[in-house]
Amino acid sequence: MKSADKIKQLFKKAGLSINSETDEQVFADVLRARQKIRENVPAVPEKWRIIMKSPLVKLAAAAVLVIACLTGVFMFSQTSGVAWAIEQSIEALSKYNAVLVEGSESFLDEEGKLQMRDTKMWAVANEDQTRVKKERHEVDGVPTIVTNGQETWRYDPQTNTVIKNLPYGTPEGWIGGRFLEQLRAFQESGLMNHWEVTYGKDPVSSKQRAFLTVAWLDKRYNGPRSMWFEFDVESKLVVGMKQWENANWEGPPRIVSEKITYYESLPDELFEFEIPDGATVIEHQVIPQSDNHI
């Protein structure tokens, strides 16, 4: 069986439609790209690595990455025996509108040294799951940012100061299905400098995991930046995440999400802020828009 026929057969087995009028030249171009990738990238078990550099690889991206994806579905390392595709995670994440994220974040101490501190964040997405609508962010057990969709409170425990903001504004992007769609679009358009998927098991539960690492430099999308995602293969949900504000995973991550719990909703009371005794309250300050999210 010819390579092009094998590819078409692979798509059929995956439940993807193949148009009989598909331009055979596209398949020929992609097959050449595939061969070039095989010549330049070492064969590593349970790993498919795509680095958008060579013209042939970019040609494959322009041809909708026929080898790696069709209609937005990425398929990785069938020999691994692990069934996972980013499209599945996009669908799985879209079913949930609320999360509890437990982990840590980096900060500069009084001596200017980078340190990590424990964080918890409860969040609810807006209607189209593109931004955070409600949020409760705690650092070492103390609420530092709380917003209910109408008002926002920012608390500095060192100075016992509360900044109350009107009108409400949320800079944070929602880490959900739409976010993964955006990453996928970056990959398809060739904006990613690195895109790699590996497989393994959770050391505690022994459950199958898929790991996605991505990086990009483009300043238009808040680059340079690199990220690491851990997906549960069974549920397809993101269960861990790390983010660096550089493109090569150097130094401590800016954000580490060690545990993510998903909910359909969270109680409104969670997003109300009780002003501490003796705190200074400053009202109507404008929240500066963050550039930390693509």
PDB file of C-alpha atoms in Angstrom:
ATOM      1  CA  MET A   1       0.000   0.000   0.000  1.00  0.00           C
ATOM      2  CA  LYS A   2       1.338   3.452  -0.913  1.00  0.00           C
ATOM      3  CA  SER A   3       2.150   5.975   1.819  1.00  0.00           C
ATOM      4  CA  ALA A   4      -0.635   8.317   0.717  1.00  0.00           C
ATOM      5  CA  ASP A   5      -3.116   5.421   0.821  1.00  0.00           C
ATOM      6  CA  LYS A   6      -1.894   4.483   4.302  1.00  0.00           C
ATOM      7  CA  ILE A   7      -2.437   8.031   5.497  1.00  0.00           C
ATOM      8  CA  LYS A   8      -5.947   8.123   4.053  1.00  0.00           C
ATOM      9  CA  GLN A   9      -6.676   4.758   5.656  1.00  0.00           C
ATOM     10  CA  LEU A  10      -5.378   6.083   8.990  1.00  0.00           C
ATOM     11  CA  PHE A  11      -7.786   9.020   8.806  1.00  0.00           C
ATOM     12  CA  LYS A  12     -10.676   6.666   8.031  1.00  0.00           C
ATOM     13  CA  LYS A  13      -9.853   4.526  11.076  1.00  0.00           C
ATOM     14  CA  ALA A  14      -9.806   7.675  13.181  1.00  0.00           C
ATOM     15  CA  GLY A  15     -13.334   8.515  12.044  1.00  0.00           C
ATOM     16  CA  LEU A  16     -12.248  11.476   9.925  1.00  0.00           C
ATOM     17  CA  SER A  17     -13.719  12.151   6.516  1.00  0.00           C
ATOM     18  CA  ILE A  18     -11.502  12.200   3.409  1.00  0.00           C
ATOM     19  CA  ASN A  19     -12.689  14.186   0.418  1.00  0.00           C
ATOM     20  CA  SER A  20     -12.238  12.142  -2.754  1.00  0.00           C
ATOM     21  CA  GLU A  21     -11.412  15.344  -4.606  1.00  0.00           C
ATOM     22  CA  THR A  22      -8.539  16.249  -2.264  1.00  0.00           C
ATOM     23  CA  ASP A  23      -5.675  17.660  -4.269  1.00  0.00           C
ATOM     24  CA  GLU A  24      -3.129  14.853  -4.694  1.00  0.00           C
ATOM     25  CA  GLN A  25      -0.398  17.464  -4.916  1.00  0.00           C
ATOM     26  CA  VAL A  26      -1.093  18.384  -1.289  1.00  0.00           C
ATOM     27  CA  PHE A  27      -0.556  14.767  -0.260  1.00  0.00           C
ATOM     28  CA  ALA A  28       2.648  14.639  -2.281  1.00  0.00           C
ATOM     29  CA  ASP A  29       3.961  17.810  -0.639  1.00  0.00           C
ATOM     30  CA  VAL A  30       3.076  16.577   2.826  1.00  0.00           C
ATOM     31  CA  LEU A  31       4.648  13.187   2.209  1.00  0.00           C
ATOM     32  CA  ARG A  32       7.890  14.940   1.278  1.00  0.00           C
ATOM     33  CA  ALA A  33       7.621  16.976   4.472  1.00  0.00           C
ATOM     34  CA  ARG A  34       7.029  13.801   6.437  1.00  0.00           C
ATOM     35  CA  GLN A  35      10.094  12.142   4.947  1.00  0.00           C
ATOM     36  CA  LYS A  36      12.197  15.233   5.633  1.00  0.00           C
ATOM     37  CA  ILE A  37      11.066  15.272   9.269  1.00  0.00           C
ATOM     38  CA  ARG A  38      11.975  11.591   9.626  1.00  0.00           C
ATOM     39  CA  GLU A  39      15.449  12.261   8.240  1.00  0.00           C
ATOM     40  CA  ASN A  40      16.115  15.193  10.575  1.00  0.00           C
ATOM     41  CA  VAL A  41      14.431  14.102  13.826  1.00  0.00           C
ATOM     42  CA  PRO A  42      15.650  10.978  15.679  1.00  0.00           C
ATOM     43  CA  ALA A  43      13.062   8.268  16.165  1.00  0.00           C
ATOM     44  CA  VAL A  44      12.216   8.234  19.892  1.00  0.00           C
ATOM     45  CA  PRO A  45       9.662   5.746  21.302  1.00  0.00           C
ATOM     46  CA  GLU A  46       6.389   7.262  22.525  1.00  0.00           C
ATOM     47  CA  LYS A  47       7.295  10.735  21.304  1.00  0.00           C
ATOM     48  CA  TRP A  48       6.274  12.922  18.367  1.00  0.00           C
ATOM     49  CA  ARG A  49       8.183  16.172  18.157  1.00  0.00           C
ATOM     50  CA  ILE A  50       7.288  19.031  15.817  1.00  0.00           C
ATOM     51  CA  ILE A  51       9.565  22.064  15.548  1.00  0.00           C
ATOM     52  CA  MET A  52       8.410  24.704  13.091  1.00  0.00           C
ATOM     53  CA  LYS A  53      11.638  25.689  11.360  1.00  0.00           C
ATOM     54  CA  SER A  54      12.208  24.187   7.922  1.00  0.00           C
ATOM     55  CA  PRO A  55      10.254  25.333   4.834  1.00  0.00           C
ATOM     56  CA  LEU A  56       8.969  21.806   4.348  1.00  0.00           C
ATOM     57  CA  VAL A  57       7.535  21.708   7.863  1.00  0.00           C
ATOM     58  CA  LYS A  58       5.889  25.085   7.316  1.00  0.00           C
ATOM     59  CA  LEU A  59       4.501  23.738   4.042  1.00  0.00           C
ATOM     60  CA  ALA A  60       2.991  20.865   5.982  1.00  0.00           C
ATOM     61  CA  ALA A  61       1.397  23.379   8.358  1.00  0.00           C
ATOM     62  CA  ALA A  62      -0.008  25.334   5.421  1.00  0.00           C
ATOM     63  CA  ALA A  63      -1.463  22.079   4.111  1.00  0.00           C
ATOM     64  CA  VAL A  64      -3.356  21.754   7.409  1.00  0.00           C
ATOM     65  CA  LEU A  65      -0.662  19.433   8.764  1.00  0.00           C
ATOM     66  CA  VAL A  66      -2.168  16.411   7.053  1.00  0.00           C
ATOM     67  CA  ILE A  67       0.339  14.062   8.666  1.00  0.00           C
ATOM     68  CA  ALA A  68      -0.216  15.302  12.220  1.00  0.00           C
ATOM     69  CA  CYS A  69      -3.784  16.547  12.093  1.00  0.00           C
ATOM     70  CA  LEU A  70      -6.917  16.941  10.059  1.00  0.00           C
ATOM     71  CA  THR A  71      -9.835  19.191  10.990  1.00  0.00           C
ATOM     72  CA  GLY A  72      -7.983  20.223  14.143  1.00  0.00           C
ATOM     73  CA  VAL A  73      -7.372  16.748  15.588  1.00  0.00           C
ATOM     74  CA  PHE A  74      -3.781  15.962  16.613  1.00  0.00           C
ATOM     75  CA  MET A  75      -2.775  12.299  16.761  1.00  0.00           C
ATOM     76  CA  PHE A  76       0.415  11.286  18.531  1.00  0.00           C
ATOM     77  CA  SER A  77       2.478   8.104  18.636  1.00  0.00           C
ATOM     78  CA  GLN A  78      -0.018   5.368  17.918  1.00  0.00           C
ATOM     79  CA  THR A  79       2.631   2.806  18.864  1.00  0.00           C
ATOM     80  CA  SER A  80       2.498   4.052  22.452  1.00  0.00           C
ATOM     81  CA  GLY A  81      -0.932   2.509  22.973  1.00  0.00           C
ATOM     82  CA  VAL A  82      -2.124   5.733  24.609  1.00  0.00           C
ATOM     83  CA  ALA A  83      -5.239   7.320  23.127  1.00  0.00           C
ATOM     84  CA  TRP A  84      -5.086  11.097  23.496  1.00  0.00           C
ATOM     85  CA  ALA A  85      -5.665  14.028  21.169  1.00  0.00           C
ATOM     86  CA  ILE A  86      -5.780  17.727  21.943  1.00  0.00           C
ATOM     87  CA  GLU A  87      -9.242  17.925  20.361  1.00  0.00           C
ATOM     88  CA  GLN A  88     -10.496  15.530  23.036  1.00  0.00           C
ATOM     89  CA  SER A  89      -9.161  17.788  25.779  1.00  0.00           C
ATOM     90  CA  ILE A  90     -10.735  20.847  24.166  1.00  0.00           C
ATOM     91  CA  GLU A  91     -14.112  19.091  24.287  1.00  0.00           C
ATOM     92  CA  ALA A  92     -13.604  17.800  27.837  1.00  0.00           C
ATOM     93  CA  LEU A  93     -12.610  21.193  29.253  1.00  0.00           C
ATOM     94  CA  SER A  94     -15.550  22.953  27.615  1.00  0.00           C
ATOM     95  CA  LYS A  95     -17.937  21.010  29.883  1.00  0.00           C
ATOM     96  CA  TYR A  96     -16.737  22.786  33.025  1.00  0.00           C
ATOM     97  CA  ASN A  97     -17.211  26.434  33.968  1.00  0.00           C
ATOM     98  CA  ALA A  98     -15.377  26.486  37.303  1.00  0.00           C
ATOM     99  CA  VAL A  99     -12.099  25.243  38.779  1.00  0.00           C
ATOM    100  CA  LEU A 100     -10.005  25.088  41.915  1.00  0.00           C
ATOM    101  CA  VAL A 101      -6.304  25.349  41.079  1.00  0.00           C
ATOM    102  CA  GLU A 102      -3.768  24.520  43.808  1.00  0.00           C
ATOM    103  CA  GLY A 103      -0.067  25.145  43.386  1.00  0.00           C
ATOM    104  CA  SER A 104       2.507  27.905  43.752  1.00  0.00           C
ATOM    105  CA  GLU A 105       3.768  31.096  42.136  1.00  0.00           C
ATOM    106  CA  SER A 106       7.114  32.879  42.045  1.00  0.00           C
ATOM    107  CA  PHE A 107       7.780  36.280  43.619  1.00  0.00           C
ATOM    108  CA  LEU A 108      10.725  38.497  44.548  1.00  0.00           C
ATOM    109  CA  ASP A 109      11.483  38.682  48.269  1.00  0.00           C
ATOM    110  CA  GLU A 110      12.826  41.750  50.095  1.00  0.00           C
ATOM    111  CA  GLU A 111      16.367  40.855  49.024  1.00  0.00           C
ATOM    112  CA  GLY A 112      15.349  40.599  45.379  1.00  0.00           C
ATOM    113  CA  LYS A 113      15.632  36.810  45.318  1.00  0.00           C
ATOM    114  CA  LEU A 114      13.089  34.700  43.465  1.00  0.00           C
ATOM    115  CA  GLN A 115      11.003  32.569  45.812  1.00  0.00           C
ATOM    116  CA  MET A 116       7.930  30.347  45.533  1.00  0.00           C
ATOM    117  CA  ARG A 117       4.769  30.653  47.635  1.00  0.00           C
ATOM    118  CA  ASP A 118       1.677  28.455  47.944  1.00  0.00           C
ATOM    119  CA  THR A 119      -1.471  29.554  46.135  1.00  0.00           C
ATOM    120  CA  LYS A 120      -5.077  28.507  45.670  1.00  0.00           C
ATOM    121  CA  MET A 121      -7.409  29.942  43.078  1.00  0.00           C
ATOM    122  CA  TRP A 122     -11.129  29.364  42.682  1.00  0.00           C
ATOM    123  CA  ALA A 123     -12.415  30.703  39.378  1.00  0.00           C
ATOM    124  CA  VAL A 124     -15.557  30.826  37.241  1.00  0.00           C
ATOM    125  CA  ALA A 125     -15.456  31.484  33.493  1.00  0.00           C
ATOM    126  CA  ASN A 126     -17.510  34.009  31.569  1.00  0.00           C
ATOM    127  CA  GLU A 127     -20.235  32.805  29.198  1.00  0.00           C
ATOM    128  CA  ASP A 128     -17.977  32.071  26.218  1.00  0.00           C
ATOM    129  CA  GLN A 129     -15.164  30.672  28.406  1.00  0.00           C
ATOM    130  CA  THR A 130     -12.570  33.187  27.232  1.00  0.00           C
ATOM    131  CA  ARG A 131     -11.970  35.152  30.454  1.00  0.00           C
ATOM    132  CA  VAL A 132     -12.231  34.741  34.202  1.00  0.00           C
ATOM    133  CA  LYS A 133     -15.498  36.225  35.497  1.00  0.00           C
ATOM    134  CA  LYS A 134     -15.195  35.406  39.207  1.00  0.00           C
ATOM    135  CA  GLU A 135     -12.016  34.683  41.115  1.00  0.00           C
ATOM    136  CA  ARG A 136     -10.712  34.090  44.606  1.00  0.00           C
ATOM    137  CA  HIS A 137      -6.922  34.015  44.793  1.00  0.00           C
ATOM    138  CA  GLU A 138      -5.246  33.070  48.068  1.00  0.00           C
ATOM    139  CA  VAL A 139      -1.535  33.274  48.884  1.00  0.00           C
ATOM    140  CA  ASP A 140      -0.433  31.197  51.878  1.00  0.00           C
ATOM    141  CA  GLY A 141      -4.101  30.994  52.908  1.00  0.00           C
ATOM    142  CA  VAL A 142      -4.769  34.760  52.733  1.00  0.00           C
ATOM    143  CA  PRO A 143      -7.168  36.096  50.053  1.00  0.00           C
ATOM    144  CA  THR A 144      -5.275  38.663  47.971  1.00  0.00           C
ATOM    145  CA  ILE A 145      -7.613  39.042  44.970  1.00  0.00           C
ATOM    146  CA  VAL A 146     -11.367  38.486  45.066  1.00  0.00           C
ATOM    147  CA  THR A 147     -13.838  39.441  42.365  1.00  0.00           C
ATOM    148  CA  ASN A 148     -17.519  38.584  42.074  1.00  0.00           C
ATOM    149  CA  GLY A 149     -18.090  39.828  38.537  1.00  0.00           C
ATOM    150  CA  GLN A 150     -19.281  43.204  39.814  1.00  0.00           C
ATOM    151  CA  GLU A 151     -16.541  44.366  42.166  1.00  0.00           C
ATOM    152  CA  THR A 152     -12.906  43.508  42.733  1.00  0.00           C
ATOM    153  CA  TRP A 153     -10.932  43.632  45.989  1.00  0.00           C
ATOM    154  CA  ARG A 154      -7.143  43.483  46.123  1.00  0.00           C
ATOM    155  CA  TYR A 155      -5.630  42.985  49.551  1.00  0.00           C
ATOM    156  CA  ASP A 156      -2.046  43.621  50.664  1.00  0.00           C
ATOM    157  CA  PRO A 157      -1.613  41.869  54.041  1.00  0.00           C
ATOM    158  CA  GLN A 158       1.744  43.567  54.712  1.00  0.00           C
ATOM    159  CA  THR A 159       0.177  47.037  54.733  1.00  0.00           C
ATOM    160  CA  ASN A 160      -3.351  45.872  55.637  1.00  0.00           C
ATOM    161  CA  THR A 161      -4.676  47.775  52.622  1.00  0.00           C
ATOM    162  CA  VAL A 162      -7.672  46.918  50.443  1.00  0.00           C
ATOM    163  CA  ILE A 163      -8.098  48.403  46.967  1.00  0.00           C
ATOM    164  CA  LYS A 164     -11.714  48.206  45.848  1.00  0.00           C
ATOM    165  CA  ASN A 165     -12.207  48.609  42.124  1.00  0.00           C
ATOM    166  CA  LEU A 166     -15.145  49.820  40.082  1.00  0.00           C
ATOM    167  CA  PRO A 167     -15.936  49.155  37.329  1.00  0.00           C
ATOM    168  CA  TYR A 168     -14.957  45.523  37.348  1.00  0.00           C
ATOM    169  CA  GLY A 169     -12.221  44.339  35.007  1.00  0.00           C
ATOM    170  CA  THR A 170     -10.628  40.913  34.735  1.00  0.00           C
ATOM    171  CA  PRO A 171      -7.314  40.575  32.910  1.00  0.00           C
ATOM    172  CA  GLU A 172      -6.945  36.812  33.360  1.00  0.00           C
ATOM    173  CA  GLY A 173      -7.622  34.477  30.446  1.00  0.00           C
ATOM    174  CA  TRP A 174      -9.564  31.271  31.099  1.00  0.00           C
ATOM    175  CA  ILE A 175      -7.430  28.136  30.885  1.00  0.00           C
ATOM    176  CA  GLY A 176     -10.043  25.982  29.168  1.00  0.00           C
ATOM    177  CA  GLY A 177     -11.012  24.577  25.805  1.00  0.00           C
ATOM    178  CA  ARG A 178     -10.774  27.955  24.069  1.00  0.00           C
ATOM    179  CA  PHE A 179      -7.248  28.396  25.397  1.00  0.00           C
ATOM    180  CA  LEU A 180      -6.183  25.034  23.947  1.00  0.00           C
ATOM    181  CA  GLU A 181      -7.854  25.990  20.665  1.00  0.00           C
ATOM    182  CA  GLN A 182      -5.677  29.094  20.600  1.00  0.00           C
ATOM    183  CA  LEU A 183      -2.527  27.057  21.235  1.00  0.00           C
ATOM    184  CA  ARG A 184      -3.539  24.672  18.466  1.00  0.00           C
ATOM    185  CA  ALA A 185      -4.073  27.608  16.096  1.00  0.00           C
ATOM    186  CA  PHE A 186      -0.600  28.904  16.978  1.00  0.00           C
ATOM    187  CA  GLN A 187       0.843  25.519  16.080  1.00  0.00           C
ATOM    188  CA  GLU A 188      -1.040  25.275  12.799  1.00  0.00           C
ATOM    189  CA  SER A 189       0.058  28.764  11.760  1.00  0.00           C
ATOM    190  CA  GLY A 190       3.719  28.091  12.520  1.00  0.00           C
ATOM    191  CA  LEU A 191       4.000  30.535  15.440  1.00  0.00           C
ATOM    192  CA  MET A 192       5.203  27.855  17.852  1.00  0.00           C
ATOM    193  CA  ASN A 193       8.948  27.386  18.219  1.00  0.00           C
ATOM    194  CA  HIS A 194       8.411  24.116  20.056  1.00  0.00           C
ATOM    195  CA  TRP A 195       5.567  21.604  20.317  1.00  0.00           C
ATOM    196  CA  GLU A 196       6.242  18.210  21.883  1.00  0.00           C
ATOM    197  CA  VAL A 197       4.084  15.431  23.302  1.00  0.00           C
ATOM    198  CA  THR A 198       5.357  12.626  25.528  1.00  0.00           C
ATOM    199  CA  TYR A 199       3.611   9.934  27.545  1.00  0.00           C
ATOM    200  CA  GLY A 200       4.067   8.518  31.014  1.00  0.00           C
ATOM    201  CA  LYS A 201       2.307   7.560  34.236  1.00  0.00           C
ATOM    202  CA  ASP A 202       1.396   9.413  37.384  1.00  0.00           C
ATOM    203  CA  PRO A 203       3.871   8.193  40.040  1.00  0.00           C
ATOM    204  CA  VAL A 204       1.165   8.004  42.724  1.00  0.00           C
ATOM    205  CA  SER A 205      -1.907   6.660  40.907  1.00  0.00           C
ATOM    206  CA  SER A 206      -0.095   4.971  37.966  1.00  0.00           C
ATOM    207  CA  LYS A 207      -2.690   6.512  35.647  1.00  0.00           C
ATOM    208  CA  GLN A 208      -1.674   7.207  32.059  1.00  0.00           C
ATOM    209  CA  ARG A 209      -0.630  10.773  31.355  1.00  0.00           C
ATOM    210  CA  ALA A 210       0.066  12.821  28.226  1.00  0.00           C
ATOM    211  CA  PHE A 211       2.506  15.723  28.553  1.00  0.00           C
ATOM    212  CA  LEU A 212       2.520  18.688  26.184  1.00  0.00           C
ATOM    213  CA  THR A 213       5.349  21.241  26.148  1.00  0.00           C
ATOM    214  CA  VAL A 214       5.089  24.374  24.016  1.00  0.00           C
ATOM    215  CA  ALA A 215       7.143  27.534  23.539  1.00  0.00           C
ATOM    216  CA  TRP A 216       6.964  30.660  21.413  1.00  0.00           C
ATOM    217  CA  LEU A 217       8.880  33.914  20.977  1.00  0.00           C
ATOM    218  CA  ASP A 218       6.380  36.191  19.244  1.00  0.00           C
ATOM    219  CA  LYS A 219       5.968  39.352  21.358  1.00  0.00           C
ATOM    220  CA  ARG A 220       2.539  39.950  19.834  1.00  0.00           C
ATOM    221  CA  TYR A 221       1.343  37.026  21.938  1.00  0.00           C
ATOM    222  CA  ASN A 222       3.236  37.912  25.129  1.00  0.00           C
ATOM    223  CA  GLY A 223       6.314  35.949  24.142  1.00  0.00           C
ATOM    224  CA  PRO A 224       8.799  34.713  24.930  1.00  0.00           C
ATOM    225  CA  ARG A 225       6.930  32.065  26.852  1.00  0.00           C
ATOM    226  CA  SER A 226       7.044  28.337  27.523  1.00  0.00           C
ATOM    227  CA  MET A 227       4.437  26.075  29.096  1.00  0.00           C
ATOM    228  CA  TRP A 228       4.048  22.477  30.254  1.00  0.00           C
ATOM    229  CA  PHE A 229       0.711  20.680  30.483  1.00  0.00           C
ATOM    230  CA  GLU A 230      -0.177  17.348  32.079  1.00  0.00           C
ATOM    231  CA  PHE A 231      -3.312  15.629  30.733  1.00  0.00           C
ATOM    232  CA  ASP A 232      -5.153  12.709  32.286  1.00  0.00           C
ATOM    233  CA  VAL A 233      -5.542  10.295  29.377  1.00  0.00           C
ATOM    234  CA  GLU A 234      -8.813   8.845  30.700  1.00  0.00           C
ATOM    235  CA  SER A 235     -10.708  12.087  31.395  1.00  0.00           C
ATOM    236  CA  LYS A 236      -8.713  14.173  28.835  1.00  0.00           C
ATOM    237  CA  LEU A 237      -8.608  17.022  31.395  1.00  0.00           C
ATOM    238  CA  VAL A 238      -5.591  19.157  32.257  1.00  0.00           C
ATOM    239  CA  VAL A 239      -4.454  18.030  35.719  1.00  0.00           C
ATOM    240  CA  GLY A 240      -1.188  19.981  35.972  1.00  0.00           C
ATOM    241  CA  MET A 241       0.447  23.004  34.381  1.00  0.00           C
ATOM    242  CA  LYS A 242       3.597  25.144  34.570  1.00  0.00           C
ATOM    243  CA  GLN A 243       4.426  28.450  32.913  1.00  0.00           C
ATOM    244  CA  TRP A 244       7.725  30.244  32.370  1.00  0.00           C
ATOM    245  CA  GLU A 245       8.218  33.788  31.129  1.00  0.00           C
ATOM    246  CA  ASN A 246      10.949  32.638  28.765  1.00  0.00           C
ATOM    247  CA  ALA A 247      10.982  30.273  25.782  1.00  0.00           C
ATOM    248  CA  ASN A 248      13.254  27.541  27.149  1.00  0.00           C
ATOM    249  CA  TRP A 249      11.864  26.543  30.574  1.00  0.00           C
ATOM    250  CA  GLU A 250      14.715  28.254  32.438  1.00  0.00           C
ATOM    251  CA  GLY A 251      14.602  28.907  36.160  1.00  0.00           C
ATOM    252  CA  PRO A 252      11.642  28.502  38.504  1.00  0.00           C
ATOM    253  CA  PRO A 253       8.256  28.604  36.752  1.00  0.00           C
ATOM    254  CA  ARG A 254       6.190  31.752  37.126  1.00  0.00           C
ATOM    255  CA  ILE A 255       3.137  29.606  37.902  1.00  0.00           C
ATOM    256  CA  VAL A 256       2.871  25.959  38.989  1.00  0.00           C
ATOM    257  CA  SER A 257      -0.527  24.233  39.060  1.00  0.00           C
ATOM    258  CA  GLU A 258      -0.100  20.929  40.887  1.00  0.00           C
ATOM    259  CA  LYS A 259      -3.761  20.000  41.302  1.00  0.00           C
ATOM    260  CA  ILE A 260      -6.794  21.123  39.295  1.00  0.00           C
ATOM    261  CA  THR A 261     -10.340  20.244  40.369  1.00  0.00           C
ATOM    262  CA  TYR A 262     -13.209  20.901  37.960  1.00  0.00           C
ATOM    263  CA  TYR A 263     -16.754  22.019  38.793  1.00  0.00           C
ATOM    264  CA  GLU A 264     -19.868  22.976  36.890  1.00  0.00           C
ATOM    265  CA  SER A 265     -20.291  25.943  39.239  1.00  0.00           C
ATOM    266  CA  LEU A 266     -19.101  27.395  42.557  1.00  0.00           C
ATOM    267  CA  PRO A 267     -21.137  29.177  45.276  1.00  0.00           C
ATOM    268  CA  ASP A 268     -21.390  32.960  44.998  1.00  0.00           C
ATOM    269  CA  GLU A 269     -20.402  33.362  48.660  1.00  0.00           C
ATOM    270  CA  LEU A 270     -16.906  32.203  47.779  1.00  0.00           C
ATOM    271  CA  PHE A 271     -16.355  35.363  45.755  1.00  0.00           C
ATOM    272  CA  GLU A 272     -17.333  37.896  48.413  1.00  0.00           C
ATOM    273  CA  PHE A 273     -14.563  39.653  50.334  1.00  0.00           C
ATOM    274  CA  GLU A 274     -14.666  40.491  54.028  1.00  0.00           C
ATOM    275  CA  ILE A 275     -12.570  43.579  54.751  1.00  0.00           C
ATOM    276  CA  PRO A 276     -10.121  42.838  57.620  1.00  0.00           C
ATOM    277  CA  ASP A 277     -10.352  44.816  60.847  1.00  0.00           C
ATOM    278  CA  GLY A 278      -8.473  48.092  60.721  1.00  0.00           C
ATOM    279  CA  ALA A 279      -7.703  47.829  57.006  1.00  0.00           C
ATOM    280  CA  THR A 280      -7.288  50.957  54.896  1.00  0.00           C
ATOM    281  CA  VAL A 281      -9.757  50.890  51.994  1.00  0.00           C
ATOM    282  CA  ILE A 282      -8.996  52.693  48.731  1.00  0.00           C
ATOM    283  CA  GLU A 283     -11.830  52.778  46.205  1.00  0.00           C
ATOM    284  CA  HIS A 284     -12.163  53.185  42.456  1.00  0.00           C
ATOM    285  CA  GLN A 285      -8.569  52.474  41.476  1.00  0.00           C
ATOM    286  CA  VAL A 286      -8.188  51.192  37.916  1.00  0.00           C
ATOM    287  CA  ILE A 287      -6.912  47.622  37.622  1.00  0.00           C
ATOM    288  CA  PRO A 288      -3.934  47.591  35.232  1.00  0.00           C
ATOM    289  CA  GLN A 289      -4.446  45.131  32.387  1.00  0.00           C
ATOM    290  CA  SER A 290      -2.071  42.194  32.617  1.00  0.00           C
ATOM    291  CA  ASP A 291      -0.151  40.857  29.624  1.00  0.00           C
ATOM    292  CA  ASN A 292       0.467  37.474  31.218  1.00  0.00           C
ATOM    293  CA  HIS A 293      -2.102  35.568  29.166  1.00  0.00           C
ATOM    294  CA  ILE A 294      -2.374  34.857  25.497  1.00  0.00           C
TER     295      ILE A 294
END
